[in-house]
Protein backbone atom coordinates (compact mmCIF):
# COMPACT_ATOMS: atom_id res chain seq x y z
CA UNK A 1 0.00 0.00 0.00
CA UNK A 2 1.12 3.54 -0.68
CA UNK A 3 -0.21 7.01 0.00
CA UNK A 4 0.23 10.29 -1.89
CA UNK A 5 -0.90 13.84 -1.30
CA UNK A 6 -1.29 15.64 -4.60
CA UNK A 7 -2.60 18.86 -6.10
CA UNK A 8 -4.56 18.54 -9.35
CA UNK A 9 -5.05 21.51 -11.61
CA UNK A 10 -7.34 21.19 -14.57
CA UNK A 11 -9.07 23.36 -17.17
CA UNK A 12 -12.69 24.38 -17.01
CA UNK A 13 -13.86 21.79 -19.57
CA UNK A 14 -12.74 18.96 -17.27
CA UNK A 15 -14.64 20.26 -14.23
CA UNK A 16 -17.61 17.95 -14.76
CA UNK A 17 -15.50 14.80 -15.30
CA UNK A 18 -16.05 12.18 -12.56
CA UNK A 19 -12.37 12.16 -11.64
CA UNK A 20 -12.55 11.00 -8.04
CA UNK A 21 -15.24 8.44 -8.93
CA UNK A 22 -12.90 6.94 -11.56
CA UNK A 23 -9.99 6.78 -9.10
CA UNK A 24 -12.17 4.90 -6.63
CA UNK A 25 -14.09 2.60 -8.96
CA UNK A 26 -11.63 1.93 -11.75
CA UNK A 27 -8.34 2.07 -9.85
CA UNK A 28 -9.48 0.81 -6.46
CA UNK A 29 -8.04 3.78 -4.59
CA UNK A 30 -9.12 5.39 -1.34
CA UNK A 31 -9.61 9.08 -2.08
CA UNK A 32 -9.78 11.80 0.55
CA UNK A 33 -10.58 15.28 -0.81
CA UNK A 34 -8.59 17.77 1.28
CA UNK A 35 -9.66 20.82 -0.68
CA UNK A 36 -11.60 21.65 -3.84
CA UNK A 37 -11.78 25.03 -5.47
CA UNK A 38 -12.19 26.92 -8.72
CA UNK A 39 -9.80 29.81 -9.24
CA UNK A 40 -11.06 33.16 -10.57
CA UNK A 41 -9.61 32.26 -13.98
CA UNK A 42 -11.73 29.09 -13.90
CA UNK A 43 -9.09 26.45 -13.28
CA UNK A 44 -10.20 23.60 -11.08
CA UNK A 45 -7.91 22.83 -8.12
CA UNK A 46 -8.34 19.64 -6.17
CA UNK A 47 -6.09 18.63 -3.29
CA UNK A 48 -6.29 14.90 -2.68
CA UNK A 49 -4.84 12.22 -0.48
CA UNK A 50 -4.95 8.94 -2.36
CA UNK A 51 -4.12 5.53 -1.00
CA UNK A 52 -3.90 2.09 -2.56
CA UNK A 53 -1.71 -0.61 -4.04
CA UNK A 54 1.44 0.79 -5.67
CA UNK A 55 0.42 -0.32 -9.16
CA UNK A 56 -3.09 1.09 -8.73
CA UNK A 57 -1.62 4.42 -7.62
CA UNK A 58 0.62 4.53 -10.68
CA UNK A 59 -2.25 3.62 -12.98
CA UNK A 60 -4.55 6.19 -11.38
CA UNK A 61 -1.96 8.96 -11.78
CA UNK A 62 -1.37 7.91 -15.38
CA UNK A 63 -5.12 8.17 -16.00
CA UNK A 64 -5.19 11.72 -14.57
CA UNK A 65 -2.28 12.80 -16.78
CA UNK A 66 -3.89 11.18 -19.82
CA UNK A 67 -7.10 13.19 -19.47
CA UNK A 68 -5.08 16.42 -19.26
CA UNK A 69 -4.78 17.06 -15.53
CA UNK A 70 -1.62 18.61 -14.12
CA UNK A 71 -0.33 16.84 -11.01
CA UNK A 72 1.97 18.35 -8.38
CA UNK A 73 3.00 16.83 -5.06
CA UNK A 74 1.57 18.63 -2.04
CA UNK A 75 4.40 20.60 -0.48
CA UNK A 76 4.67 21.10 3.27
CA UNK A 77 4.86 24.80 3.87
CA UNK A 78 5.45 28.12 2.14
CA UNK A 79 7.01 31.40 3.19
CA UNK A 80 6.16 34.87 1.89
CA UNK A 81 9.00 37.40 1.77
CA UNK A 82 7.43 40.85 2.09
CA UNK A 83 10.72 42.54 1.11
CA UNK A 84 10.77 40.82 -2.27
CA UNK A 85 7.04 41.26 -2.94
CA UNK A 86 6.14 44.03 -5.42
CA UNK A 87 2.40 43.69 -4.73
CA UNK A 88 1.76 42.85 -8.36
CA UNK A 89 -1.33 40.78 -7.26
CA UNK A 90 -0.65 37.82 -9.57
CA UNK A 91 -0.88 35.43 -6.63
CA UNK A 92 -4.30 36.79 -5.64
CA UNK A 93 -5.90 35.31 -8.75
CA UNK A 94 -4.21 31.91 -8.55
CA UNK A 95 -4.52 31.08 -4.85
CA UNK A 96 -7.47 28.69 -4.43
CA UNK A 97 -8.04 29.51 -0.77
CA UNK A 98 -7.69 33.30 -0.69
CA UNK A 99 -4.44 33.48 1.27
CA UNK A 100 -3.35 36.61 -0.59
CA UNK A 101 -5.72 39.56 -0.49
CA UNK A 102 -5.34 43.18 -1.53
CA UNK A 103 -5.85 45.67 1.26
CA UNK A 104 -8.00 48.28 -0.49
CA UNK A 105 -6.78 51.08 1.77
CA UNK A 106 -3.07 50.52 1.24
CA UNK A 107 -3.29 48.58 -2.08
CA UNK A 108 -0.74 46.19 -0.58
CA UNK A 109 -0.86 42.42 -0.46
CA UNK A 110 -1.71 40.75 2.83
CA UNK A 111 -0.80 37.15 3.54
CA UNK A 112 -3.07 34.98 5.65
CA UNK A 113 -0.95 31.92 6.23
CA UNK A 114 -3.63 30.08 8.20
CA UNK A 115 -5.65 29.55 5.03
CA UNK A 116 -2.74 28.06 3.07
CA UNK A 117 -3.06 24.44 1.95
CA UNK A 118 0.51 24.44 0.56
CA UNK A 119 -0.57 23.65 -2.98
CA UNK A 120 2.46 25.50 -4.37
CA UNK A 121 0.64 27.31 -7.19
CA UNK A 122 1.83 30.75 -6.09
CA UNK A 123 5.44 29.59 -5.80
CA UNK A 124 5.74 28.86 -9.50
CA UNK A 125 3.67 31.90 -10.50
CA UNK A 126 5.35 34.69 -8.51
CA UNK A 127 7.66 36.58 -10.91
CA UNK A 128 9.76 38.00 -8.05
CA UNK A 129 10.31 34.78 -6.11
CA UNK A 130 8.65 36.32 -3.09
CA UNK A 131 7.06 33.00 -2.14
CA UNK A 132 9.17 29.96 -1.49
CA UNK A 133 8.88 26.41 -0.29
CA UNK A 134 10.10 25.75 3.21
CA UNK A 135 11.44 22.24 3.66
S1 LIG B 1 2.92 37.29 -7.15
FE1 LIG B 1 4.72 37.56 -5.83
S2 LIG B 1 5.34 39.71 -6.09
FE2 LIG B 1 3.26 39.50 -6.89
S3 LIG B 1 1.96 40.07 -5.13
FE3 LIG B 1 2.18 37.85 -5.11
S4 LIG B 1 3.91 37.46 -3.74
FE4 LIG B 1 3.99 39.61 -4.30
S1 LIG C 1 0.65 27.59 -1.60
FE1 LIG C 1 0.18 29.64 -2.41
S2 LIG C 1 -1.50 29.33 -3.88
FE2 LIG C 1 -1.41 27.50 -2.58
S3 LIG C 1 -2.85 27.86 -0.91
FE3 LIG C 1 -0.83 28.52 -0.16
S4 LIG C 1 -0.73 30.69 -0.66
FE4 LIG C 1 -2.43 29.85 -1.88
JSON list of C-alpha atoms and ligand atoms in Angstrom, two decimals:
[
{"chain": "A", "resi": 1, "resn": "UNK", "atom": "CA", "xyz": [0.00, 0.00, 0.00]},
{"chain": "A", "resi": 2, "resn": "UNK", "atom": "CA", "xyz": [1.12, 3.54, -0.68]},
{"chain": "A", "resi": 3, "resn": "UNK", "atom": "CA", "xyz": [-0.21, 7.01, 0.00]},
{"chain": "A", "resi": 4, "resn": "UNK", "atom": "CA", "xyz": [0.23, 10.29, -1.89]},
{"chain": "A", "resi": 5, "resn": "UNK", "atom": "CA", "xyz": [-0.90, 13.84, -1.30]},
{"chain": "A", "resi": 6, "resn": "UNK", "atom": "CA", "xyz": [-1.29, 15.64, -4.60]},
{"chain": "A", "resi": 7, "resn": "UNK", "atom": "CA", "xyz": [-2.60, 18.86, -6.10]},
{"chain": "A", "resi": 8, "resn": "UNK", "atom": "CA", "xyz": [-4.56, 18.54, -9.35]},
{"chain": "A", "resi": 9, "resn": "UNK", "atom": "CA", "xyz": [-5.05, 21.51, -11.61]},
{"chain": "A", "resi": 10, "resn": "UNK", "atom": "CA", "xyz": [-7.34, 21.19, -14.57]},
{"chain": "A", "resi": 11, "resn": "UNK", "atom": "CA", "xyz": [-9.07, 23.36, -17.17]},
{"chain": "A", "resi": 12, "resn": "UNK", "atom": "CA", "xyz": [-12.69, 24.38, -17.01]},
{"chain": "A", "resi": 13, "resn": "UNK", "atom": "CA", "xyz": [-13.86, 21.79, -19.57]},
{"chain": "A", "resi": 14, "resn": "UNK", "atom": "CA", "xyz": [-12.74, 18.96, -17.27]},
{"chain": "A", "resi": 15, "resn": "UNK", "atom": "CA", "xyz": [-14.64, 20.26, -14.23]},
{"chain": "A", "resi": 16, "resn": "UNK", "atom": "CA", "xyz": [-17.61, 17.95, -14.76]},
{"chain": "A", "resi": 17, "resn": "UNK", "atom": "CA", "xyz": [-15.50, 14.80, -15.30]},
{"chain": "A", "resi": 18, "resn": "UNK", "atom": "CA", "xyz": [-16.05, 12.18, -12.56]},
{"chain": "A", "resi": 19, "resn": "UNK", "atom": "CA", "xyz": [-12.37, 12.16, -11.64]},
{"chain": "A", "resi": 20, "resn": "UNK", "atom": "CA", "xyz": [-12.55, 11.00, -8.04]},
{"chain": "A", "resi": 21, "resn": "UNK", "atom": "CA", "xyz": [-15.24, 8.44, -8.93]},
{"chain": "A", "resi": 22, "resn": "UNK", "atom": "CA", "xyz": [-12.90, 6.94, -11.56]},
{"chain": "A", "resi": 23, "resn": "UNK", "atom": "CA", "xyz": [-9.99, 6.78, -9.10]},
{"chain": "A", "resi": 24, "resn": "UNK", "atom": "CA", "xyz": [-12.17, 4.90, -6.63]},
{"chain": "A", "resi": 25, "resn": "UNK", "atom": "CA", "xyz": [-14.09, 2.60, -8.96]},
{"chain": "A", "resi": 26, "resn": "UNK", "atom": "CA", "xyz": [-11.63, 1.93, -11.75]},
{"chain": "A", "resi": 27, "resn": "UNK", "atom": "CA", "xyz": [-8.34, 2.07, -9.85]},
{"chain": "A", "resi": 28, "resn": "UNK", "atom": "CA", "xyz": [-9.48, 0.81, -6.46]},
{"chain": "A", "resi": 29, "resn": "UNK", "atom": "CA", "xyz": [-8.04, 3.78, -4.59]},
{"chain": "A", "resi": 30, "resn": "UNK", "atom": "CA", "xyz": [-9.12, 5.39, -1.34]},
{"chain": "A", "resi": 31, "resn": "UNK", "atom": "CA", "xyz": [-9.61, 9.08, -2.08]},
{"chain": "A", "resi": 32, "resn": "UNK", "atom": "CA", "xyz": [-9.78, 11.80, 0.55]},
{"chain": "A", "resi": 33, "resn": "UNK", "atom": "CA", "xyz": [-10.58, 15.28, -0.81]},
{"chain": "A", "resi": 34, "resn": "UNK", "atom": "CA", "xyz": [-8.59, 17.77, 1.28]},
{"chain": "A", "resi": 35, "resn": "UNK", "atom": "CA", "xyz": [-9.66, 20.82, -0.68]},
{"chain": "A", "resi": 36, "resn": "UNK", "atom": "CA", "xyz": [-11.60, 21.65, -3.84]},
{"chain": "A", "resi": 37, "resn": "UNK", "atom": "CA", "xyz": [-11.78, 25.03, -5.47]},
{"chain": "A", "resi": 38, "resn": "UNK", "atom": "CA", "xyz": [-12.19, 26.92, -8.72]},
{"chain": "A", "resi": 39, "resn": "UNK", "atom": "CA", "xyz": [-9.80, 29.81, -9.24]},
{"chain": "A", "resi": 40, "resn": "UNK", "atom": "CA", "xyz": [-11.06, 33.16, -10.57]},
{"chain": "A", "resi": 41, "resn": "UNK", "atom": "CA", "xyz": [-9.61, 32.26, -13.98]},
{"chain": "A", "resi": 42, "resn": "UNK", "atom": "CA", "xyz": [-11.73, 29.09, -13.90]},
{"chain": "A", "resi": 43, "resn": "UNK", "atom": "CA", "xyz": [-9.09, 26.45, -13.28]},
{"chain": "A", "resi": 44, "resn": "UNK", "atom": "CA", "xyz": [-10.20, 23.60, -11.08]},
{"chain": "A", "resi": 45, "resn": "UNK", "atom": "CA", "xyz": [-7.91, 22.83, -8.12]},
{"chain": "A", "resi": 46, "resn": "UNK", "atom": "CA", "xyz": [-8.34, 19.64, -6.17]},
{"chain": "A", "resi": 47, "resn": "UNK", "atom": "CA", "xyz": [-6.09, 18.63, -3.29]},
{"chain": "A", "resi": 48, "resn": "UNK", "atom": "CA", "xyz": [-6.29, 14.90, -2.68]},
{"chain": "A", "resi": 49, "resn": "UNK", "atom": "CA", "xyz": [-4.84, 12.22, -0.48]},
{"chain": "A", "resi": 50, "resn": "UNK", "atom": "CA", "xyz": [-4.95, 8.94, -2.36]},
{"chain": "A", "resi": 51, "resn": "UNK", "atom": "CA", "xyz": [-4.12, 5.53, -1.00]},
{"chain": "A", "resi": 52, "resn": "UNK", "atom": "CA", "xyz": [-3.90, 2.09, -2.56]},
{"chain": "A", "resi": 53, "resn": "UNK", "atom": "CA", "xyz": [-1.71, -0.61, -4.04]},
{"chain": "A", "resi": 54, "resn": "UNK", "atom": "CA", "xyz": [1.44, 0.79, -5.67]},
{"chain": "A", "resi": 55, "resn": "UNK", "atom": "CA", "xyz": [0.42, -0.32, -9.16]},
{"chain": "A", "resi": 56, "resn": "UNK", "atom": "CA", "xyz": [-3.09, 1.09, -8.73]},
{"chain": "A", "resi": 57, "resn": "UNK", "atom": "CA", "xyz": [-1.62, 4.42, -7.62]},
{"chain": "A", "resi": 58, "resn": "UNK", "atom": "CA", "xyz": [0.62, 4.53, -10.68]},
{"chain": "A", "resi": 59, "resn": "UNK", "atom": "CA", "xyz": [-2.25, 3.62, -12.98]},
{"chain": "A", "resi": 60, "resn": "UNK", "atom": "CA", "xyz": [-4.55, 6.19, -11.38]},
{"chain": "A", "resi": 61, "resn": "UNK", "atom": "CA", "xyz": [-1.96, 8.96, -11.78]},
{"chain": "A", "resi": 62, "resn": "UNK", "atom": "CA", "xyz": [-1.37, 7.91, -15.38]},
{"chain": "A", "resi": 63, "resn": "UNK", "atom": "CA", "xyz": [-5.12, 8.17, -16.00]},
{"chain": "A", "resi": 64, "resn": "UNK", "atom": "CA", "xyz": [-5.19, 11.72, -14.57]},
{"chain": "A", "resi": 65, "resn": "UNK", "atom": "CA", "xyz": [-2.28, 12.80, -16.78]},
{"chain": "A", "resi": 66, "resn": "UNK", "atom": "CA", "xyz": [-3.89, 11.18, -19.82]},
{"chain": "A", "resi": 67, "resn": "UNK", "atom": "CA", "xyz": [-7.10, 13.19, -19.47]},
{"chain": "A", "resi": 68, "resn": "UNK", "atom": "CA", "xyz": [-5.08, 16.42, -19.26]},
{"chain": "A", "resi": 69, "resn": "UNK", "atom": "CA", "xyz": [-4.78, 17.06, -15.53]},
{"chain": "A", "resi": 70, "resn": "UNK", "atom": "CA", "xyz": [-1.62, 18.61, -14.12]},
{"chain": "A", "resi": 71, "resn": "UNK", "atom": "CA", "xyz": [-0.33, 16.84, -11.01]},
{"chain": "A", "resi": 72, "resn": "UNK", "atom": "CA", "xyz": [1.97, 18.35, -8.38]},
{"chain": "A", "resi": 73, "resn": "UNK", "atom": "CA", "xyz": [3.00, 16.83, -5.06]},
{"chain": "A", "resi": 74, "resn": "UNK", "atom": "CA", "xyz": [1.57, 18.63, -2.04]},
{"chain": "A", "resi": 75, "resn": "UNK", "atom": "CA", "xyz": [4.40, 20.60, -0.48]},
{"chain": "A", "resi": 76, "resn": "UNK", "atom": "CA", "xyz": [4.67, 21.10, 3.27]},
{"chain": "A", "resi": 77, "resn": "UNK", "atom": "CA", "xyz": [4.86, 24.80, 3.87]},
{"chain": "A", "resi": 78, "resn": "UNK", "atom": "CA", "xyz": [5.45, 28.12, 2.14]},
{"chain": "A", "resi": 79, "resn": "UNK", "atom": "CA", "xyz": [7.01, 31.40, 3.19]},
{"chain": "A", "resi": 80, "resn": "UNK", "atom": "CA", "xyz": [6.16, 34.87, 1.89]},
{"chain": "A", "resi": 81, "resn": "UNK", "atom": "CA", "xyz": [9.00, 37.40, 1.77]},
{"chain": "A", "resi": 82, "resn": "UNK", "atom": "CA", "xyz": [7.43, 40.85, 2.09]},
{"chain": "A", "resi": 83, "resn": "UNK", "atom": "CA", "xyz": [10.72, 42.54, 1.11]},
{"chain": "A", "resi": 84, "resn": "UNK", "atom": "CA", "xyz": [10.77, 40.82, -2.27]},
{"chain": "A", "resi": 85, "resn": "UNK", "atom": "CA", "xyz": [7.04, 41.26, -2.94]},
{"chain": "A", "resi": 86, "resn": "UNK", "atom": "CA", "xyz": [6.14, 44.03, -5.42]},
{"chain": "A", "resi": 87, "resn": "UNK", "atom": "CA", "xyz": [2.40, 43.69, -4.73]},
{"chain": "A", "resi": 88, "resn": "UNK", "atom": "CA", "xyz": [1.76, 42.85, -8.36]},
{"chain": "A", "resi": 89, "resn": "UNK", "atom": "CA", "xyz": [-1.33, 40.78, -7.26]},
{"chain": "A", "resi": 90, "resn": "UNK", "atom": "CA", "xyz": [-0.65, 37.82, -9.57]},
{"chain": "A", "resi": 91, "resn": "UNK", "atom": "CA", "xyz": [-0.88, 35.43, -6.63]},
{"chain": "A", "resi": 92, "resn": "UNK", "atom": "CA", "xyz": [-4.30, 36.79, -5.64]},
{"chain": "A", "resi": 93, "resn": "UNK", "atom": "CA", "xyz": [-5.90, 35.31, -8.75]},
{"chain": "A", "resi": 94, "resn": "UNK", "atom": "CA", "xyz": [-4.21, 31.91, -8.55]},
{"chain": "A", "resi": 95, "resn": "UNK", "atom": "CA", "xyz": [-4.52, 31.08, -4.85]},
{"chain": "A", "resi": 96, "resn": "UNK", "atom": "CA", "xyz": [-7.47, 28.69, -4.43]},
{"chain": "A", "resi": 97, "resn": "UNK", "atom": "CA", "xyz": [-8.04, 29.51, -0.77]},
{"chain": "A", "resi": 98, "resn": "UNK", "atom": "CA", "xyz": [-7.69, 33.30, -0.69]},
{"chain": "A", "resi": 99, "resn": "UNK", "atom": "CA", "xyz": [-4.44, 33.48, 1.27]},
{"chain": "A", "resi": 100, "resn": "UNK", "atom": "CA", "xyz": [-3.35, 36.61, -0.59]},
{"chain": "A", "resi": 101, "resn": "UNK", "atom": "CA", "xyz": [-5.72, 39.56, -0.49]},
{"chain": "A", "resi": 102, "resn": "UNK", "atom": "CA", "xyz": [-5.34, 43.18, -1.53]},
{"chain": "A", "resi": 103, "resn": "UNK", "atom": "CA", "xyz": [-5.85, 45.67, 1.26]},
{"chain": "A", "resi": 104, "resn": "UNK", "atom": "CA", "xyz": [-8.00, 48.28, -0.49]},
{"chain": "A", "resi": 105, "resn": "UNK", "atom": "CA", "xyz": [-6.78, 51.08, 1.77]},
{"chain": "A", "resi": 106, "resn": "UNK", "atom": "CA", "xyz": [-3.07, 50.52, 1.24]},
{"chain": "A", "resi": 107, "resn": "UNK", "atom": "CA", "xyz": [-3.29, 48.58, -2.08]},
{"chain": "A", "resi": 108, "resn": "UNK", "atom": "CA", "xyz": [-0.74, 46.19, -0.58]},
{"chain": "A", "resi": 109, "resn": "UNK", "atom": "CA", "xyz": [-0.86, 42.42, -0.46]},
{"chain": "A", "resi": 110, "resn": "UNK", "atom": "CA", "xyz": [-1.71, 40.75, 2.83]},
{"chain": "A", "resi": 111, "resn": "UNK", "atom": "CA", "xyz": [-0.80, 37.15, 3.54]},
{"chain": "A", "resi": 112, "resn": "UNK", "atom": "CA", "xyz": [-3.07, 34.98, 5.65]},
{"chain": "A", "resi": 113, "resn": "UNK", "atom": "CA", "xyz": [-0.95, 31.92, 6.23]},
{"chain": "A", "resi": 114, "resn": "UNK", "atom": "CA", "xyz": [-3.63, 30.08, 8.20]},
{"chain": "A", "resi": 115, "resn": "UNK", "atom": "CA", "xyz": [-5.65, 29.55, 5.03]},
{"chain": "A", "resi": 116, "resn": "UNK", "atom": "CA", "xyz": [-2.74, 28.06, 3.07]},
{"chain": "A", "resi": 117, "resn": "UNK", "atom": "CA", "xyz": [-3.06, 24.44, 1.95]},
{"chain": "A", "resi": 118, "resn": "UNK", "atom": "CA", "xyz": [0.51, 24.44, 0.56]},
{"chain": "A", "resi": 119, "resn": "UNK", "atom": "CA", "xyz": [-0.57, 23.65, -2.98]},
{"chain": "A", "resi": 120, "resn": "UNK", "atom": "CA", "xyz": [2.46, 25.50, -4.37]},
{"chain": "A", "resi": 121, "resn": "UNK", "atom": "CA", "xyz": [0.64, 27.31, -7.19]},
{"chain": "A", "resi": 122, "resn": "UNK", "atom": "CA", "xyz": [1.83, 30.75, -6.09]},
{"chain": "A", "resi": 123, "resn": "UNK", "atom": "CA", "xyz": [5.44, 29.59, -5.80]},
{"chain": "A", "resi": 124, "resn": "UNK", "atom": "CA", "xyz": [5.74, 28.86, -9.50]},
{"chain": "A", "resi": 125, "resn": "UNK", "atom": "CA", "xyz": [3.67, 31.90, -10.50]},
{"chain": "A", "resi": 126, "resn": "UNK", "atom": "CA", "xyz": [5.35, 34.69, -8.51]},
{"chain": "A", "resi": 127, "resn": "UNK", "atom": "CA", "xyz": [7.66, 36.58, -10.91]},
{"chain": "A", "resi": 128, "resn": "UNK", "atom": "CA", "xyz": [9.76, 38.00, -8.05]},
{"chain": "A", "resi": 129, "resn": "UNK", "atom": "CA", "xyz": [10.31, 34.78, -6.11]},
{"chain": "A", "resi": 130, "resn": "UNK", "atom": "CA", "xyz": [8.65, 36.32, -3.09]},
{"chain": "A", "resi": 131, "resn": "UNK", "atom": "CA", "xyz": [7.06, 33.00, -2.14]},
{"chain": "A", "resi": 132, "resn": "UNK", "atom": "CA", "xyz": [9.17, 29.96, -1.49]},
{"chain": "A", "resi": 133, "resn": "UNK", "atom": "CA", "xyz": [8.88, 26.41, -0.29]},
{"chain": "A", "resi": 134, "resn": "UNK", "atom": "CA", "xyz": [10.10, 25.75, 3.21]},
{"chain": "A", "resi": 135, "resn": "UNK", "atom": "CA", "xyz": [11.44, 22.24, 3.66]},
{"chain": "B", "resi": 1, "resn": "LIG", "atom": "S1", "xyz": [2.92, 37.29, -7.15]},
{"chain": "B", "resi": 1, "resn": "LIG", "atom": "FE1", "xyz": [4.72, 37.56, -5.83]},
{"chain": "B", "resi": 1, "resn": "LIG", "atom": "S2", "xyz": [5.34, 39.71, -6.09]},
{"chain": "B", "resi": 1, "resn": "LIG", "atom": "FE2", "xyz": [3.26, 39.50, -6.89]},
{"chain": "B", "resi": 1, "resn": "LIG", "atom": "S3", "xyz": [1.96, 40.07, -5.13]},
{"chain": "B", "resi": 1, "resn": "LIG", "atom": "FE3", "xyz": [2.18, 37.85, -5.11]},
{"chain": "B", "resi": 1, "resn": "LIG", "atom": "S4", "xyz": [3.91, 37.46, -3.74]},
{"chain": "B", "resi": 1, "resn": "LIG", "atom": "FE4", "xyz": [3.99, 39.61, -4.30]},
{"chain": "B", "resi": 2, "resn": "LIG", "atom": "S1", "xyz": [0.65, 27.59, -1.60]},
{"chain": "B", "resi": 2, "resn": "LIG", "atom": "FE1", "xyz": [0.18, 29.64, -2.41]},
{"chain": "B", "resi": 2, "resn": "LIG", "atom": "S2", "xyz": [-1.50, 29.33, -3.88]},
{"chain": "B", "resi": 2, "resn": "LIG", "atom": "FE2", "xyz": [-1.41, 27.50, -2.58]},
{"chain": "B", "resi": 2, "resn": "LIG", "atom": "S3", "xyz": [-2.85, 27.86, -0.91]},
{"chain": "B", "resi": 2, "resn": "LIG", "atom": "FE3", "xyz": [-0.83, 28.52, -0.16]},
{"chain": "B", "resi": 2, "resn": "LIG", "atom": "S4", "xyz": [-0.73, 30.69, -0.66]},
{"chain": "B", "resi": 2, "resn": "LIG", "atom": "FE4", "xyz": [-2.43, 29.85, -1.88]}
]
